[in-house]
Amino acid sequence: MYGGHHPHSHYGTPYVTPYILNPASQVHDQFENNFMGKEIEYFSEAGFDMSKIHIRRNAPVAQLYEDAVRNEGAIISSTGALINFSGKKTGRSPKDKRIVFEETSKDDIWWGPVNIKMDEHTFEINRERAIDYLNTRDLVYVFDGYAGWDPKYRIKVRVICARAYHALFMNNMLIRPTEAELQNFGEPDFIIYNAGQFPANRFTAGMTSTTSVEINFKRMEMVILGTEYAGEMKKGVFSVMHYLMPVKFGQLSLHSSANYGPDKDDVTLFFGLSGTGKTTLSADPKRQLIGDDEHVWSDEG
């Protein structure tokens, strides 16, 4: 699901038939705008023009595949995987990531070259810029899911984006709610506004490029501008969970992989920065995988 520039400037590809390239506006279905009451009110108050945009909430994987092929120039590999393109950015942009400096979290964050400060006003400017861009799209995707397996510590995450590829990515990354859970999902604990196709304004205070990835712990929101690399969303949820687990829940968050042997008490943790082998070492054919990147060591396991 990652990649660089599409080899064809107009998304022309020999792998799809012409009808697939019909405009997105011709395709509407039962997954659009299926919000009720307070949820509609939330989108309106956030600045979304509900009379113009078509929202697809938790669309099925098949629908997201079709939209990605139809509208984004994606192709399907021989194994059935979706191959899509993330534009200029083929990896994360850590130098363009910011944390909002505000009173509720300022004393709990290790400020420096990794956690770079952003003022609240700049965040509001970029948030409005992202929503304004999403309002220009014919289709807006919403994915509601959970971060964390244990209901005691999980959070409800809402992703709002303009690419089927991004919605599909988070459909895979987060825990998918059942139909009943989705109907009663309620207000999310954390919201991601992904307008990565649209650049940040370089002349906005604190911006160092046209890419900006920022988290506001007071608002529990994340805004993405100027990068279509889907991993920014995953890392955003990762950062929020690393903050919430010790600060809110009093539990130890771990950047580690984990597996266990024939005896379930035989658990091994592999710690390390990204790219140091956590996934590789945890994928032992003689052991069962628990997870390959993020865990919480709670009082119960």
Coordinates of N, CA, C and O in Angstrom, one line a residue, residues 25-178:
S25 N -18.2 11.1 -8.4 CA -19.5 11.7 -8.2 C -20.6 10.8 -8.7 O -21.8 11.0 -8.3
Q26 N -20.3 9.9 -9.6 CA -21.4 9.1 -10.2 C -21.6 7.8 -9.3 O -22.5 7.0 -9.6
V27 N -20.9 7.7 -8.2 CA -21.0 6.5 -7.4 C -21.4 6.8 -6.0 O -20.7 7.4 -5.3
H28 N -22.7 6.5 -5.7 CA -23.2 6.8 -4.3 C -23.9 5.5 -3.8 O -24.5 4.8 -4.6
D29 N -23.7 5.2 -2.6 CA -24.3 4.0 -2.1 C -24.8 4.1 -0.6 O -24.8 5.1 -0.1
Q30 N -25.1 2.9 -0.1 CA -25.7 2.9 1.3 C -24.7 3.3 2.4 O -25.1 3.4 3.5
F31 N -23.5 3.4 2.1 CA -22.5 3.7 3.1 C -22.2 5.2 3.2 O -21.4 5.6 4.0
E32 N -22.9 6.0 2.5 CA -22.7 7.4 2.5 C -23.6 8.1 3.6 O -24.8 7.8 3.7
N33 N -23.0 9.0 4.3 CA -23.7 9.9 5.2 C -24.6 9.1 6.2 O -25.7 9.6 6.5
N34 N -24.2 8.0 6.6 CA -25.0 7.2 7.5 C -24.8 7.5 9.0 O -24.6 6.7 9.8
F35 N -24.8 8.8 9.2 CA -24.7 9.3 10.6 C -26.1 9.8 11.0 O -26.9 10.2 10.2
M36 N -26.3 9.9 12.3 CA -27.6 10.3 12.8 C -27.4 11.3 13.9 O -26.4 11.4 14.6
G37 N -28.4 12.2 14.1 CA -28.5 13.1 15.2 C -27.2 13.9 15.5 O -26.7 14.7 14.8
K38 N -26.7 13.5 16.7 CA -25.5 14.3 17.2 C -24.3 14.1 16.3 O -23.4 15.0 16.3
E39 N -24.2 13.0 15.6 CA -23.0 12.8 14.7 C -23.0 13.8 13.6 O -22.0 14.3 13.2
I40 N -24.2 14.0 13.0 CA -24.4 15.0 11.9 C -24.1 16.3 12.5 O -23.4 17.2 11.9
E41 N -24.5 16.6 13.7 CA -24.3 17.9 14.3 C -22.8 18.1 14.5 O -22.3 19.2 14.4
Y42 N -22.1 17.0 14.9 CA -20.6 17.2 15.1 C -20.0 17.6 13.9 O -19.1 18.5 13.9
F43 N -20.3 16.9 12.7 CA -19.6 17.3 11.5 C -19.9 18.7 11.0 O -19.1 19.4 10.5
S44 N -21.1 19.1 11.2 CA -21.5 20.5 10.9 C -20.8 21.5 11.7 O -20.3 22.5 11.2
E45 N -20.7 21.3 13.0 CA -20.0 22.2 13.9 C -18.5 22.2 13.7 O -17.9 23.2 13.9
A46 N -18.0 21.1 13.2 CA -16.6 21.0 12.9 C -16.2 21.8 11.6 O -15.0 22.1 11.3
G47 N -17.2 22.2 10.8 CA -17.0 22.9 9.6 C -17.3 22.2 8.3 O -17.0 22.7 7.3
F48 N -17.8 21.0 8.4 CA -18.1 20.2 7.2 C -19.4 20.6 6.6 O -20.4 20.8 7.3
D49 N -19.4 20.8 5.3 CA -20.6 21.1 4.6 C -21.4 19.9 4.2 O -21.1 19.2 3.2
M50 N -22.3 19.4 5.0 CA -23.0 18.2 4.8 C -23.9 18.2 3.6 O -24.4 17.1 3.2
S51 N -24.2 19.3 3.1 CA -25.0 19.4 1.9 C -24.3 19.1 0.6 O -24.9 18.9 -0.4
K52 N -22.9 19.1 0.7 CA -22.1 19.0 -0.5 C -21.3 17.7 -0.5 O -21.1 17.0 -1.5
I53 N -20.7 17.3 0.6 CA -19.8 16.2 0.7 C -20.6 14.9 0.9 O -21.7 14.9 1.5
H54 N -20.1 13.8 0.4 CA -20.6 12.5 0.6 C -19.7 11.7 1.5 O -18.5 11.4 1.1
I55 N -20.1 11.3 2.6 CA -19.3 10.6 3.6 C -19.5 9.1 3.5 O -20.7 8.7 3.6
R56 N -18.5 8.4 3.4 CA -18.5 6.9 3.5 C -17.9 6.5 4.8 O -16.7 6.6 5.0
R57 N -18.8 6.0 5.6 CA -18.3 5.6 7.0 C -18.1 4.1 7.0 O -19.0 3.3 6.7
N58 N -16.9 3.7 7.5 CA -16.6 2.3 7.6 C -17.1 1.5 6.4 O -17.7 0.4 6.6
A59 N -16.7 1.9 5.3 CA -17.1 1.2 4.0 C -16.4 -0.1 4.0 O -15.3 -0.3 4.5
P60 N -17.0 -1.1 3.4 CA -16.4 -2.5 3.2 C -15.1 -2.4 2.5 O -14.9 -1.5 1.6
V61 N -14.2 -3.4 2.7 CA -12.9 -3.4 2.0 C -13.1 -3.4 0.5 O -12.4 -2.8 -0.2
A62 N -14.1 -4.2 0.0 CA -14.3 -4.3 -1.4 C -14.6 -2.9 -2.0 O -14.2 -2.6 -3.1
Q63 N -15.4 -2.1 -1.3 CA -15.8 -0.8 -1.7 C -14.6 0.1 -1.8 O -14.4 0.9 -2.7
L64 N -13.7 0.0 -0.8 CA -12.5 0.8 -0.7 C -11.5 0.4 -1.8 O -10.9 1.3 -2.4
Y65 N -11.4 -0.9 -2.1 CA -10.6 -1.3 -3.3 C -11.1 -0.7 -4.5 O -10.4 -0.2 -5.3
E66 N -12.4 -0.8 -4.7 CA -13.0 -0.3 -6.0 C -12.8 1.2 -6.1 O -12.4 1.7 -7.2
D67 N -13.0 2.0 -5.0 CA -12.8 3.4 -5.1 C -11.3 3.8 -5.3 O -11.0 4.7 -6.1
A68 N -10.4 3.0 -4.7 CA -9.0 3.3 -4.9 C -8.5 3.0 -6.4 O -7.8 3.8 -7.0
V69 N -9.1 2.0 -7.0 CA -8.8 1.7 -8.4 C -9.4 2.7 -9.3 O -8.8 3.2 -10.2
R70 N -10.7 3.0 -9.0 CA -11.5 3.9 -9.8 C -11.0 5.3 -9.8 O -10.8 6.0 -10.8
N71 N -10.6 5.8 -8.6 CA -10.3 7.2 -8.4 C -8.9 7.6 -8.1 O -8.5 8.8 -8.2
E72 N -8.1 6.6 -7.7 CA -6.7 7.0 -7.3 C -5.6 6.3 -8.1 O -4.4 6.5 -7.8
G73 N -6.0 5.6 -9.1 CA -5.0 4.9 -9.9 C -4.3 3.7 -9.3 O -3.2 3.3 -9.7
A74 N -4.9 3.2 -8.3 CA -4.4 2.0 -7.6 C -4.6 0.8 -8.6 O -5.4 0.7 -9.5
I75 N -3.7 -0.3 -8.3 CA -3.9 -1.5 -9.1 C -3.9 -2.7 -8.0 O -3.4 -2.5 -6.9
I76 N -4.4 -3.8 -8.5 CA -4.4 -5.0 -7.6 C -3.3 -6.0 -8.0 O -3.3 -6.3 -9.2
S77 N -2.5 -6.4 -7.1 CA -1.4 -7.3 -7.4 C -2.0 -8.7 -7.7 O -3.1 -9.0 -7.4
S78 N -1.1 -9.6 -8.1 CA -1.4 -11.0 -8.4 C -1.9 -11.7 -7.2 O -2.6 -12.7 -7.2
T79 N -1.5 -11.2 -6.0 CA -1.9 -11.9 -4.7 C -3.1 -11.3 -4.1 O -3.6 -11.7 -3.1
G80 N -3.7 -10.2 -4.8 CA -4.9 -9.6 -4.3 C -4.6 -8.4 -3.4 O -5.6 -7.7 -3.0
A81 N -3.4 -8.0 -3.2 CA -3.1 -6.8 -2.4 C -3.3 -5.6 -3.2 O -3.1 -5.6 -4.4
L82 N -3.7 -4.5 -2.6 CA -3.9 -3.2 -3.3 C -2.5 -2.5 -3.3 O -1.9 -2.3 -2.3
I83 N -2.1 -2.1 -4.5 CA -0.9 -1.3 -4.7 C -1.3 0.2 -5.0 O -2.0 0.4 -6.0
N84 N -1.0 1.1 -4.1 CA -1.3 2.5 -4.2 C -0.1 3.3 -4.1 O 1.0 2.8 -3.7
F85 N -0.3 4.6 -4.3 CA 0.9 5.5 -4.4 C 0.7 6.7 -3.4 O -0.4 7.3 -3.3
S86 N 1.8 7.0 -2.7 CA 1.7 8.0 -1.6 C 2.4 9.3 -2.0 O 2.7 10.1 -1.2
G87 N 2.6 9.5 -3.3 CA 3.1 10.8 -3.8 C 4.6 10.9 -3.5 O 5.4 9.9 -3.5
K88 N 5.0 12.1 -3.2 CA 6.4 12.4 -2.9 C 7.0 11.7 -1.7 O 8.1 11.4 -1.6
K89 N 6.1 11.6 -0.7 CA 6.5 11.1 0.6 C 6.3 9.6 0.6 O 5.2 9.1 0.6
T90 N 7.4 8.9 0.8 CA 7.4 7.4 0.8 C 7.8 6.9 2.2 O 8.0 5.7 2.4
G91 N 7.8 7.8 3.2 CA 8.1 7.5 4.6 C 7.6 8.6 5.5 O 7.1 9.7 5.0
R92 N 7.8 8.5 6.8 CA 7.4 9.5 7.7 C 8.2 10.7 7.6 O 9.4 10.7 7.1
S93 N 7.7 11.9 8.1 CA 8.4 13.1 8.1 C 8.6 13.6 9.5 O 7.9 14.6 10.0
P94 N 9.5 13.0 10.3 CA 9.6 13.4 11.7 C 10.0 14.8 12.0 O 9.6 15.4 13.0
K95 N 10.7 15.5 11.1 CA 11.1 16.9 11.3 C 9.9 17.8 11.1 O 10.0 19.0 11.5
D96 N 8.9 17.3 10.5 CA 7.7 18.2 10.3 C 6.6 17.8 11.3 O 5.4 18.3 11.2
K97 N 6.9 17.0 12.3 CA 5.9 16.6 13.3 C 5.9 17.6 14.5 O 7.0 18.0 15.0
R98 N 4.8 18.0 15.0 CA 4.7 18.9 16.1 C 3.7 18.4 17.1 O 2.7 17.7 16.8
I99 N 3.9 18.9 18.4 CA 3.0 18.6 19.5 C 2.5 20.0 20.0 O 3.4 20.9 20.2
V100 N 1.3 20.2 20.2 CA 0.7 21.5 20.6 C 1.1 21.7 22.1 O 0.9 20.9 22.9
F101 N 1.7 22.9 22.3 CA 2.1 23.3 23.7 C 0.9 23.9 24.4 O 0.5 25.0 24.0
E102 N 0.3 23.2 25.3 CA -0.9 23.7 26.0 C -0.9 23.2 27.4 O -0.2 22.3 27.8
E103 N -1.7 23.8 28.2 CA -1.6 23.7 29.7 C -1.9 22.2 30.2 O -1.4 21.8 31.2
T104 N -2.7 21.5 29.5 CA -3.1 20.2 30.0 C -2.1 19.1 29.9 O -2.1 18.1 30.6
S105 N -1.1 19.3 28.9 CA -0.1 18.3 28.7 C 1.3 18.7 28.7 O 2.2 17.9 28.7
K106 N 1.5 20.1 28.9 CA 2.9 20.6 28.7 C 3.9 20.0 29.7 O 5.1 19.9 29.4
D107 N 3.4 19.7 30.9 CA 4.3 19.1 31.9 C 4.6 17.6 31.8 O 5.4 17.1 32.6
D108 N 3.9 17.0 30.9 CA 4.0 15.5 30.8 C 4.8 15.1 29.5 O 4.9 13.9 29.2
I109 N 5.3 16.1 28.7 CA 5.9 15.8 27.5 C 7.4 16.2 27.5 O 7.7 17.3 28.1
W110 N 8.3 15.4 27.0 CA 9.7 15.6 26.9 C 10.0 16.5 25.7 O 10.1 15.9 24.6
W111 N 10.0 17.8 25.9 CA 10.1 18.7 24.8 C 11.6 18.7 24.3 O 12.5 18.6 25.0
G112 N 11.7 18.8 22.9 CA 13.1 18.8 22.4 C 13.0 18.6 20.9 O 12.0 18.9 20.2
P113 N 14.1 18.1 20.3 CA 14.1 17.9 18.8 C 13.2 16.8 18.3 O 12.9 16.8 17.1
V114 N 12.7 16.0 19.2 CA 11.7 15.0 18.7 C 10.3 15.5 18.9 O 9.4 15.5 18.0
N115 N 10.0 15.9 20.1 CA 8.7 16.5 20.4 C 8.8 18.0 20.3 O 9.1 18.7 21.3
I116 N 8.5 18.6 19.1 CA 8.7 20.0 18.8 C 7.4 20.8 19.1 O 6.3 20.3 18.8
K117 N 7.5 21.9 19.8 CA 6.3 22.7 20.2 C 5.7 23.3 19.0 O 6.3 23.8 18.1
M118 N 4.3 23.4 19.1 CA 3.5 24.2 18.2 C 2.5 25.0 19.1 O 2.0 24.4 20.0
D119 N 2.2 26.2 18.7 CA 1.3 27.0 19.5 C -0.2 26.6 19.1 O -0.4 26.1 18.0
E120 N -1.1 26.9 19.9 CA -2.5 26.5 19.7 C -3.1 27.2 18.5 O -3.9 26.6 17.8
H121 N -2.7 28.5 18.3 CA -3.3 29.2 17.2 C -2.9 28.6 15.9 O -3.7 28.5 14.9
T122 N -1.6 28.2 15.7 CA -1.2 27.6 14.5 C -1.9 26.3 14.2 O -2.3 26.0 13.1
F123 N -2.2 25.5 15.3 CA -2.9 24.3 15.1 C -4.3 24.6 14.6 O -4.8 23.9 13.7
E124 N -5.0 25.6 15.1 CA -6.3 26.0 14.7 C -6.3 26.4 13.2 O -7.2 26.0 12.4
I125 N -5.3 27.1 12.8 CA -5.2 27.5 11.4 C -5.0 26.2 10.5 O -5.7 26.1 9.5
N126 N -4.2 25.3 10.8 CA -4.0 24.1 10.0 C -5.2 23.2 10.1 O -5.5 22.5 9.1
R127 N -5.8 23.1 11.2 CA -7.1 22.3 11.3 C -8.1 22.8 10.4 O -8.8 22.1 9.7
E128 N -8.3 24.2 10.4 CA -9.3 24.7 9.5 C -8.9 24.5 8.0 O -9.8 24.3 7.1
R129 N -7.6 24.6 7.7 CA -7.1 24.4 6.3 C -7.4 23.0 5.9 O -7.9 22.8 4.8
A130 N -7.2 22.0 6.8 CA -7.5 20.6 6.5 C -9.0 20.4 6.2 O -9.4 19.7 5.2
I131 N -9.9 21.0 7.1 CA -11.3 20.8 6.9 C -11.8 21.5 5.6 O -12.6 21.0 4.9
D132 N -11.2 22.7 5.4 CA -11.6 23.4 4.1 C -11.3 22.5 2.9 O -12.1 22.5 1.9
Y133 N -10.1 21.9 2.9 CA -9.7 21.0 1.8 C -10.7 19.8 1.7 O -11.2 19.5 0.6
L134 N -11.0 19.2 2.8 CA -11.9 18.0 2.8 C -13.3 18.4 2.2 O -13.9 17.6 1.6
N135 N -13.7 19.6 2.5 CA -15.0 20.1 2.0 C -15.0 20.3 0.5 O -16.1 20.4 -0.1
T136 N -13.8 20.3 -0.2 CA -13.8 20.4 -1.6 C -13.9 19.0 -2.3 O -14.0 18.9 -3.5
R137 N -13.8 18.0 -1.5 CA -13.8 16.6 -2.1 C -15.2 16.1 -2.3 O -16.1 16.4 -1.5
D138 N -15.4 15.3 -3.3 CA -16.7 14.7 -3.5 C -17.0 13.6 -2.5 O -18.1 13.5 -2.0
L139 N -16.0 12.8 -2.3 CA -16.1 11.7 -1.3 C -15.2 12.0 -0.1 O -14.0 12.3 -0.3
V140 N -15.7 11.8 1.1 CA -14.9 11.9 2.3 C -15.1 10.6 3.0 O -16.2 10.1 3.2
Y141 N -14.0 10.0 3.4 CA -14.1 8.7 4.1 C -13.9 8.9 5.6 O -13.1 9.6 6.1
V142 N -14.8 8.1 6.4 CA -14.7 8.1 7.8 C -14.5 6.7 8.3 O -15.2 5.8 7.8
F143 N -13.5 6.5 9.1 CA -13.4 5.1 9.7 C -13.3 5.3 11.2 O -12.5 6.0 11.8
D144 N -14.3 4.6 11.9 CA -14.3 4.6 13.3 C -13.8 3.2 13.8 O -14.4 2.2 13.4
G145 N -12.9 3.2 14.7 CA -12.3 2.0 15.2 C -11.7 2.2 16.6 O -11.7 3.3 17.1
Y146 N -11.1 1.1 17.1 CA -10.6 1.1 18.4 C -9.0 0.9 18.4 O -8.5 0.2 17.5
A147 N -8.3 1.6 19.3 CA -6.9 1.4 19.5 C -6.8 0.7 20.8 O -7.2 1.3 21.9
G148 N -6.2 -0.5 20.9 CA -6.1 -1.2 22.1 C -7.1 -2.4 22.2 O -8.3 -2.1 22.0
W149 N -6.6 -3.6 22.5 CA -7.5 -4.7 22.6 C -8.3 -4.7 23.9 O -9.5 -5.2 23.9
D150 N -7.7 -4.3 25.0 CA -8.4 -4.4 26.3 C -9.4 -3.3 26.4 O -9.0 -2.1 26.4
P151 N -10.7 -3.6 26.5 CA -11.7 -2.6 26.6 C -11.5 -1.6 27.7 O -11.9 -0.5 27.7
K152 N -10.7 -2.0 28.8 CA -10.5 -1.2 29.9 C -9.6 0.0 29.5 O -9.6 1.1 30.1
Y153 N -8.7 -0.2 28.5 CA -7.7 0.8 28.2 C -7.8 1.3 26.7 O -7.1 2.2 26.3
R154 N -8.8 0.8 26.0 CA -8.8 1.1 24.6 C -9.4 2.5 24.4 O -10.1 3.0 25.3
I155 N -9.1 3.2 23.3 CA -9.7 4.4 22.9 C -10.5 4.3 21.6 O -10.1 3.5 20.8
K156 N -11.5 5.2 21.4 CA -12.2 5.2 20.2 C -11.6 6.3 19.2 O -11.4 7.4 19.6
V157 N -11.2 5.8 18.0 CA -10.5 6.7 17.1 C -11.3 6.9 15.9 O -11.9 6.0 15.3
R158 N -11.4 8.1 15.4 CA -12.1 8.5 14.2 C -11.1 9.0 13.2 O -10.4 10.0 13.5
V159 N -11.1 8.5 12.0 CA -10.2 8.9 10.9 C -11.1 9.6 9.9 O -12.1 8.9 9.4
I160 N -10.8 10.8 9.5 CA -11.5 11.5 8.4 C -10.5 11.8 7.3 O -9.5 12.5 7.6
C161 N -10.7 11.3 6.1 CA -9.7 11.4 5.1 C -10.4 11.5 3.7 O -11.6 11.3 3.6
A162 N -9.6 11.8 2.7 CA -10.2 11.9 1.3 C -9.7 10.8 0.4 O -10.1 10.9 -0.8
R163 N -8.9 9.9 0.9 CA -8.4 8.8 0.0 C -8.9 7.4 0.5 O -8.8 7.2 1.7
A164 N -9.4 6.6 -0.4 CA -9.8 5.3 0.0 C -8.6 4.5 0.5 O -8.8 3.7 1.5
Y165 N -7.5 4.7 0.0 CA -6.2 4.0 0.5 C -6.0 4.3 1.9 O -5.6 3.4 2.7
H166 N -6.2 5.6 2.4 CA -6.0 5.9 3.8 C -7.0 5.2 4.7 O -6.7 4.7 5.8
A167 N -8.3 5.2 4.2 CA -9.4 4.6 5.0 C -9.1 3.1 5.1 O -9.3 2.5 6.2
L168 N -8.6 2.5 4.0 CA -8.3 1.0 4.0 C -7.1 0.7 4.9 O -7.2 -0.3 5.7
F169 N -6.1 1.6 4.9 CA -5.0 1.4 5.8 C -5.4 1.4 7.3 O -5.0 0.5 8.0
M170 N -6.3 2.3 7.7 CA -6.7 2.4 9.1 C -7.7 1.3 9.4 O -7.8 0.9 10.5
N171 N -8.5 0.8 8.4 CA -9.3 -0.3 8.6 C -8.5 -1.5 9.0 O -8.9 -2.4 9.8
N172 N -7.3 -1.6 8.5 CA -6.4 -2.7 8.8 C -5.6 -2.5 10.1 O -5.4 -3.4 10.8
M173 N -5.3 -1.2 10.4 CA -4.5 -0.9 11.6 C -5.3 -1.0 12.9 O -4.8 -1.4 13.9
L174 N -6.5 -0.4 12.8 CA -7.3 -0.3 14.1 C -8.2 -1.6 14.2 O -8.4 -2.3 13.3
I175 N -8.8 -1.7 15.4 CA -9.7 -2.8 15.7 C -11.1 -2.4 15.1 O -11.6 -1.4 15.5
R176 N -11.6 -3.2 14.2 CA -12.9 -2.9 13.6 C -14.0 -3.2 14.5 O -14.1 -4.2 15.1
P177 N -14.9 -2.2 14.7 CA -16.1 -2.4 15.6 C -17.1 -3.3 14.9 O -17.2 -3.4 13.7
T178 N -17.9 -4.0 15.7 CA -19.0 -4.8 15.2 C -20.1 -3.8 14.8 O -20.0 -2.6 15.0

